[in-house]
Structures are given as C-alpha cells and as structure tokens.
PDB file of C-alpha atoms and ligand atoms in Angstrom:
ATOM      1  CA  MET S1449      19.353 -29.270 -38.009  1.00  0.00           C
ATOM      2  CA  ARG S1450      19.907 -27.163 -34.907  1.00  0.00           C
ATOM      3  CA  ALA S1451      16.215 -27.354 -34.039  1.00  0.00           C
ATOM      4  CA  LEU S1452      16.403 -31.134 -34.230  1.00  0.00           C
ATOM      5  CA  ALA S1453      19.345 -31.238 -31.851  1.00  0.00           C
ATOM      6  CA  GLY S1454      17.357 -29.054 -29.443  1.00  0.00           C
ATOM      7  CA  LEU S1455      14.432 -31.454 -29.609  1.00  0.00           C
ATOM      8  CA  ALA S1456      16.693 -34.383 -28.841  1.00  0.00           C
ATOM      9  CA  LEU S1457      17.901 -32.621 -25.697  1.00  0.00           C
ATOM     10  CA  LEU S1458      14.408 -31.780 -24.491  1.00  0.00           C
ATOM     11  CA  PRO S1459      13.658 -35.066 -22.665  1.00  0.00           C
ATOM     12  CA  LEU S1460      16.960 -34.783 -20.819  1.00  0.00           C
ATOM     13  CA  PHE S1461      16.146 -31.252 -19.771  1.00  0.00           C
ATOM     14  CA  CYS S1462      12.739 -32.345 -18.490  1.00  0.00           C
ATOM     15  CA  LEU S1463      14.334 -35.058 -16.401  1.00  0.00           C
ATOM     16  CA  PHE S1464      16.510 -32.542 -14.620  1.00  0.00           C
ATOM     17  CA  ALA S1465      13.706 -30.020 -14.307  1.00  0.00           C
ATOM     18  CA  ALA S1466      11.455 -32.626 -12.663  1.00  0.00           C
ATOM     19  CA  ASP S1467      14.141 -33.370 -10.103  1.00  0.00           C
ATOM     20  CA  GLU S1468      14.591 -29.794  -9.088  1.00  0.00           C
ATOM     21  CA  PRO S1469      11.988 -29.108  -6.357  1.00  0.00           C
ATOM     22  CA  ALA S1470      13.208 -31.833  -3.993  1.00  0.00           C
ATOM     23  CA  ALA S1471      16.832 -30.911  -4.557  1.00  0.00           C
ATOM     24  CA  LYS S1472      16.071 -27.258  -3.946  1.00  0.00           C
ATOM     25  CA  ARG S1473      14.177 -27.789  -0.721  1.00  0.00           C
ATOM     26  CA  PRO S1474      16.003 -25.913   2.032  1.00  0.00           C
ATOM     27  CA  THR S1475      17.324 -27.907   4.988  1.00  0.00           C
ATOM     28  CA  GLY S1476      15.401 -27.361   8.205  1.00  0.00           C
ATOM     29  CA  ASP S1477      17.152 -26.004  11.275  1.00  0.00           C
ATOM     30  CA  VAL S1478      15.702 -27.029  14.643  1.00  0.00           C
ATOM     31  CA  GLU S1479      16.837 -23.936  16.561  1.00  0.00           C
ATOM     32  CA  ARG S1480      15.389 -21.522  14.017  1.00  0.00           C
ATOM     33  CA  GLY S1481      12.268 -23.674  13.823  1.00  0.00           C
ATOM     34  CA  LYS S1482      11.748 -23.253  17.544  1.00  0.00           C
ATOM     35  CA  ILE S1483      11.600 -19.496  17.067  1.00  0.00           C
ATOM     36  CA  VAL S1484       9.119 -19.820  14.196  1.00  0.00           C
ATOM     37  CA  PHE S1485       7.041 -22.109  16.402  1.00  0.00           C
ATOM     38  CA  GLU S1486       7.062 -19.654  19.301  1.00  0.00           C
ATOM     39  CA  ASN S1487       6.112 -16.775  17.007  1.00  0.00           C
ATOM     40  CA  ILE S1488       3.366 -18.481  15.022  1.00  0.00           C
ATOM     41  CA  CYS S1489       2.295 -21.955  16.074  1.00  0.00           C
ATOM     42  CA  GLY S1490       2.594 -21.346  19.817  1.00  0.00           C
ATOM     43  CA  GLU S1491      -0.457 -19.120  19.700  1.00  0.00           C
ATOM     44  CA  CYS S1492      -2.519 -22.280  19.183  1.00  0.00           C
ATOM     45  CA  HIS S1493      -0.303 -25.241  20.142  1.00  0.00           C
ATOM     46  CA  GLU S1494       1.565 -26.406  23.223  1.00  0.00           C
ATOM     47  CA  ALA S1495       4.949 -27.818  22.194  1.00  0.00           C
ATOM     48  CA  TYR S1496       5.792 -29.676  25.388  1.00  0.00           C
ATOM     49  CA  SER S1497       2.452 -31.138  26.422  1.00  0.00           C
ATOM     50  CA  ARG S1498      -0.542 -32.814  24.860  1.00  0.00           C
ATOM     51  CA  GLU S1499      -2.892 -30.314  26.371  1.00  0.00           C
ATOM     52  CA  GLU S1500      -5.355 -28.659  24.013  1.00  0.00           C
ATOM     53  CA  LYS S1501      -4.888 -24.920  23.469  1.00  0.00           C
ATOM     54  CA  VAL S1502      -6.669 -23.739  20.300  1.00  0.00           C
ATOM     55  CA  GLY S1503      -5.307 -26.818  18.559  1.00  0.00           C
ATOM     56  CA  PRO S1504      -3.917 -30.036  20.053  1.00  0.00           C
ATOM     57  CA  GLY S1505      -0.669 -30.184  22.064  1.00  0.00           C
ATOM     58  CA  LEU S1506       2.054 -31.502  19.783  1.00  0.00           C
ATOM     59  CA  GLN S1507       4.280 -33.320  22.240  1.00  0.00           C
ATOM     60  CA  GLY S1508       5.022 -36.895  21.145  1.00  0.00           C
ATOM     61  CA  ILE S1509       5.336 -36.320  17.398  1.00  0.00           C
ATOM     62  CA  LYS S1510       8.912 -37.646  17.458  1.00  0.00           C
ATOM     63  CA  ASN S1511       7.397 -41.042  18.241  1.00  0.00           C
ATOM     64  CA  GLY S1512       5.877 -41.017  14.789  1.00  0.00           C
ATOM     65  CA  GLN S1513       2.263 -40.022  15.371  1.00  0.00           C
ATOM     66  CA  LEU S1514       0.323 -36.806  14.960  1.00  0.00           C
ATOM     67  CA  PRO S1515      -2.378 -35.906  17.506  1.00  0.00           C
ATOM     68  CA  THR S1516      -5.046 -37.345  15.173  1.00  0.00           C
ATOM     69  CA  GLY S1517      -3.104 -40.616  15.070  1.00  0.00           C
ATOM     70  CA  ARG S1518      -1.976 -40.173  11.480  1.00  0.00           C
ATOM     71  CA  LYS S1519       1.642 -40.976  10.725  1.00  0.00           C
ATOM     72  CA  ALA S1520       3.941 -37.999  11.358  1.00  0.00           C
ATOM     73  CA  THR S1521       6.021 -37.491   8.232  1.00  0.00           C
ATOM     74  CA  HIS S1522       7.806 -34.461   6.846  1.00  0.00           C
ATOM     75  CA  ASP S1523       5.477 -34.248   3.848  1.00  0.00           C
ATOM     76  CA  ARG S1524       2.319 -34.511   5.915  1.00  0.00           C
ATOM     77  CA  LEU S1525       3.540 -31.773   8.238  1.00  0.00           C
ATOM     78  CA  LEU S1526       4.269 -29.608   5.223  1.00  0.00           C
ATOM     79  CA  ASP S1527       0.689 -30.171   4.028  1.00  0.00           C
ATOM     80  CA  ILE S1528      -0.613 -29.254   7.475  1.00  0.00           C
ATOM     81  CA  VAL S1529       1.418 -26.046   7.572  1.00  0.00           C
ATOM     82  CA  ASN S1530       0.434 -25.114   4.022  1.00  0.00           C
ATOM     83  CA  ASP S1531      -3.223 -26.057   3.997  1.00  0.00           C
ATOM     84  CA  GLY S1532      -4.226 -26.249   7.657  1.00  0.00           C
ATOM     85  CA  PRO S1533      -6.608 -29.080   8.458  1.00  0.00           C
ATOM     86  CA  ALA S1534     -10.115 -28.110   9.592  1.00  0.00           C
ATOM     87  CA  GLU S1535      -9.919 -25.156  12.005  1.00  0.00           C
ATOM     88  CA  MET S1536      -6.223 -24.498  11.516  1.00  0.00           C
ATOM     89  CA  PRO S1537      -5.422 -21.496   9.290  1.00  0.00           C
ATOM     90  CA  LYS S1538      -3.495 -22.013   6.038  1.00  0.00           C
ATOM     91  CA  LEU S1539       0.017 -20.690   6.613  1.00  0.00           C
ATOM     92  CA  LYS S1540       1.233 -21.284   3.061  1.00  0.00           C
ATOM     93  CA  ASP S1541       1.838 -17.614   2.328  1.00  0.00           C
ATOM     94  CA  ARG S1542       2.712 -16.531   5.859  1.00  0.00           C
ATOM     95  CA  LEU S1543       5.946 -18.519   6.066  1.00  0.00           C
ATOM     96  CA  THR S1544       8.888 -18.762   3.679  1.00  0.00           C
ATOM     97  CA  GLU S1545       9.900 -22.204   2.388  1.00  0.00           C
ATOM     98  CA  GLN S1546      12.894 -21.997   4.741  1.00  0.00           C
ATOM     99  CA  GLU S1547      10.729 -21.189   7.764  1.00  0.00           C
ATOM    100  CA  LYS S1548       8.433 -24.115   6.915  1.00  0.00           C
ATOM    101  CA  GLU S1549      11.378 -26.529   6.790  1.00  0.00           C
ATOM    102  CA  ASP S1550      12.753 -25.097  10.044  1.00  0.00           C
ATOM    103  CA  VAL S1551       9.473 -25.406  11.920  1.00  0.00           C
ATOM    104  CA  ILE S1552       8.917 -28.953  10.602  1.00  0.00           C
ATOM    105  CA  ALA S1553      12.402 -29.942  11.775  1.00  0.00           C
ATOM    106  CA  PHE S1554      11.523 -28.569  15.226  1.00  0.00           C
ATOM    107  CA  VAL S1555       8.088 -30.201  15.400  1.00  0.00           C
ATOM    108  CA  LEU S1556       9.639 -33.575  14.540  1.00  0.00           C
ATOM    109  CA  THR S1557      11.720 -33.324  17.766  1.00  0.00           C
ATOM    110  CA  LEU S1558       8.706 -32.841  20.062  1.00  0.00           C
TER     111      LEU S1558
HETATM  112  C1  HEC Y1800      -4.801 -20.050  14.797  1.00  0.00           C
HETATM  113  C2  HEC Y1800      -4.483 -21.316  15.405  1.00  0.00           C
HETATM  114  C3  HEC Y1800      -3.405 -22.213  14.827  1.00  0.00           C
HETATM  115  C4  HEC Y1800      -2.141 -21.879  14.411  1.00  0.00           C
HETATM  116  C5  HEC Y1800      -1.501 -20.501  14.343  1.00  0.00           C
HETATM  117  C6  HEC Y1800      -1.495 -23.132  14.065  1.00  0.00           C
HETATM  118  N1  HEC Y1800      -2.352 -24.178  14.245  1.00  0.00           N
HETATM  119 FE1  HEC Y1800      -1.945 -26.175  13.973  1.00  0.00          FE
HETATM  120  N2  HEC Y1800      -3.855 -26.624  14.406  1.00  0.00           N
HETATM  121  C7  HEC Y1800      -4.825 -25.749  14.834  1.00  0.00           C
HETATM  122  C8  HEC Y1800      -6.068 -26.458  15.054  1.00  0.00           C
HETATM  123  C9  HEC Y1800      -7.390 -25.844  15.513  1.00  0.00           C
HETATM  124  C10 HEC Y1800      -5.793 -27.819  14.754  1.00  0.00           C
HETATM  125  C11 HEC Y1800      -6.768 -28.983  14.791  1.00  0.00           C
HETATM  126  C12 HEC Y1800      -7.401 -29.100  13.428  1.00  0.00           C
HETATM  127  C13 HEC Y1800      -8.466 -30.134  13.410  1.00  0.00           C
HETATM  128  O1  HEC Y1800      -9.578 -29.832  13.804  1.00  0.00           O
HETATM  129  O2  HEC Y1800      -8.155 -31.275  13.000  1.00  0.00           O
HETATM  130  C14 HEC Y1800      -4.387 -27.895  14.376  1.00  0.00           C
HETATM  131  C15 HEC Y1800      -3.748 -29.070  14.056  1.00  0.00           C
HETATM  132  C16 HEC Y1800      -2.377 -29.178  13.900  1.00  0.00           C
HETATM  133  C17 HEC Y1800      -1.636 -30.428  13.842  1.00  0.00           C
HETATM  134  C18 HEC Y1800      -2.201 -31.826  14.024  1.00  0.00           C
HETATM  135  C19 HEC Y1800      -2.673 -32.436  12.745  1.00  0.00           C
HETATM  136  C20 HEC Y1800      -3.008 -33.885  12.966  1.00  0.00           C
HETATM  137  O3  HEC Y1800      -3.295 -34.546  11.961  1.00  0.00           O
HETATM  138  O4  HEC Y1800      -3.029 -34.373  14.094  1.00  0.00           O
HETATM  139  C21 HEC Y1800      -0.311 -30.103  13.664  1.00  0.00           C
HETATM  140  C22 HEC Y1800       0.852 -31.061  13.542  1.00  0.00           C
HETATM  141  C23 HEC Y1800      -0.243 -28.660  13.606  1.00  0.00           C
HETATM  142  N3  HEC Y1800      -1.501 -28.135  13.765  1.00  0.00           N
HETATM  143  C24 HEC Y1800       0.935 -27.964  13.437  1.00  0.00           C
HETATM  144  C25 HEC Y1800       1.018 -26.579  13.395  1.00  0.00           C
HETATM  145  C26 HEC Y1800       2.250 -25.855  13.129  1.00  0.00           C
HETATM  146  C27 HEC Y1800       3.600 -26.501  12.891  1.00  0.00           C
HETATM  147  C28 HEC Y1800       1.926 -24.529  13.161  1.00  0.00           C
HETATM  148  C29 HEC Y1800       2.835 -23.346  12.900  1.00  0.00           C
HETATM  149  C30 HEC Y1800       3.565 -23.332  11.657  1.00  0.00           C
HETATM  150  C31 HEC Y1800       0.503 -24.427  13.462  1.00  0.00           C
HETATM  151  N4  HEC Y1800      -0.014 -25.690  13.593  1.00  0.00           N
HETATM  152  C32 HEC Y1800      -0.193 -23.225  13.612  1.00  0.00           C
HETATM  153  C33 HEC Y1800      -4.665 -24.385  15.011  1.00  0.00           C
HETATM  154  C34 HEC Y1800      -3.536 -23.664  14.708  1.00  0.00           C
END
C-alpha cells in the first residue's frame, strides 16, 4: 500500500524536479559581471567598441544583436560562454554559474 502511494506521488515530484534548474539560476549582477569581464573576457574582447581584439568588440549588444548578427538573448550568451563558438575557448568550467550570470548581465548592457 505504501509503495503504491509513493508511485502516485512520483509524477508530482517529477514536475517539481523539472522546474528546478530555471528557478535555481542565480540572478546576474552587472557590477560583479564587469569584474568578471575585465578578468576573463577582456583579454579577447573590447567592451566599449566594436573593434576586433582577439574576438569581436561587443559594444551594441544591448540593441539586441550579437557581432555575428544573431539575436542577443540570455540563453544564447550562456551557450557562447559555455561552449565558445569557433575560436573562442569554452569557459564552462572556468566560471561558476554565478559568474556566468553576472557576466551575461553585464554584456547585455554594452
Ligand atoms: C581567448 C579569447 C577569448 C576569450 C577569453 C573570450 N572570448 Fe568571446 N570570442 C572569442 C573569439 C575569437 C570569438 C569569435 C568566434 C568566431 O569566430 O565566431 C568570440 C565571440 C564572442 C561573442 C560573439 C558571438 C556572436 O555570435 O557574435 C560573444 C558575445 C563573446 N565572445 C562573449 C565572450 C564573453 C562574455 C567572454 C568572457 C566570459 C568571452 N567571450 C571570452 C574569443 C574569446
């Protein structure tokens, strides 16, 4: 009987479990993100111009477009930071989830 009750609760549990990652995502902080940017991204990217360094200058992202012309969204920036397109290194394991959210919040103000 108890096992049956457990089974009945399972779908409910899964519903909550599936919701968790988004709910748990830390909130980005622009000021802290600026520091992350200066420490890591700034080696390869200008923040306040479009000039090419190692990678493209990132100024203008707040207008909704990445340097390649793709739409600038939070999730796409997270993919870029994690998996690095083309020549950009993967930073997935170099930054904490909090640092990623912070730097994305900053980049979205450029
Ligand atoms: C070692 C150099 C390097 C570092 C460090 C680096 N990038 Fe990049 N990044 C690049 C290069 C090179 C490209 C261009 C990739 C390509 O060829 O499309 C790029 C591309 C990008 C783009 C543009 C993607 C697009 O679709 O237009 C964004 C946004 C970006 N990087 C953000 C970041 C952020 C944020 C960080 C820090 C967390 C970072 N990068 C760290 C080298 C770097």
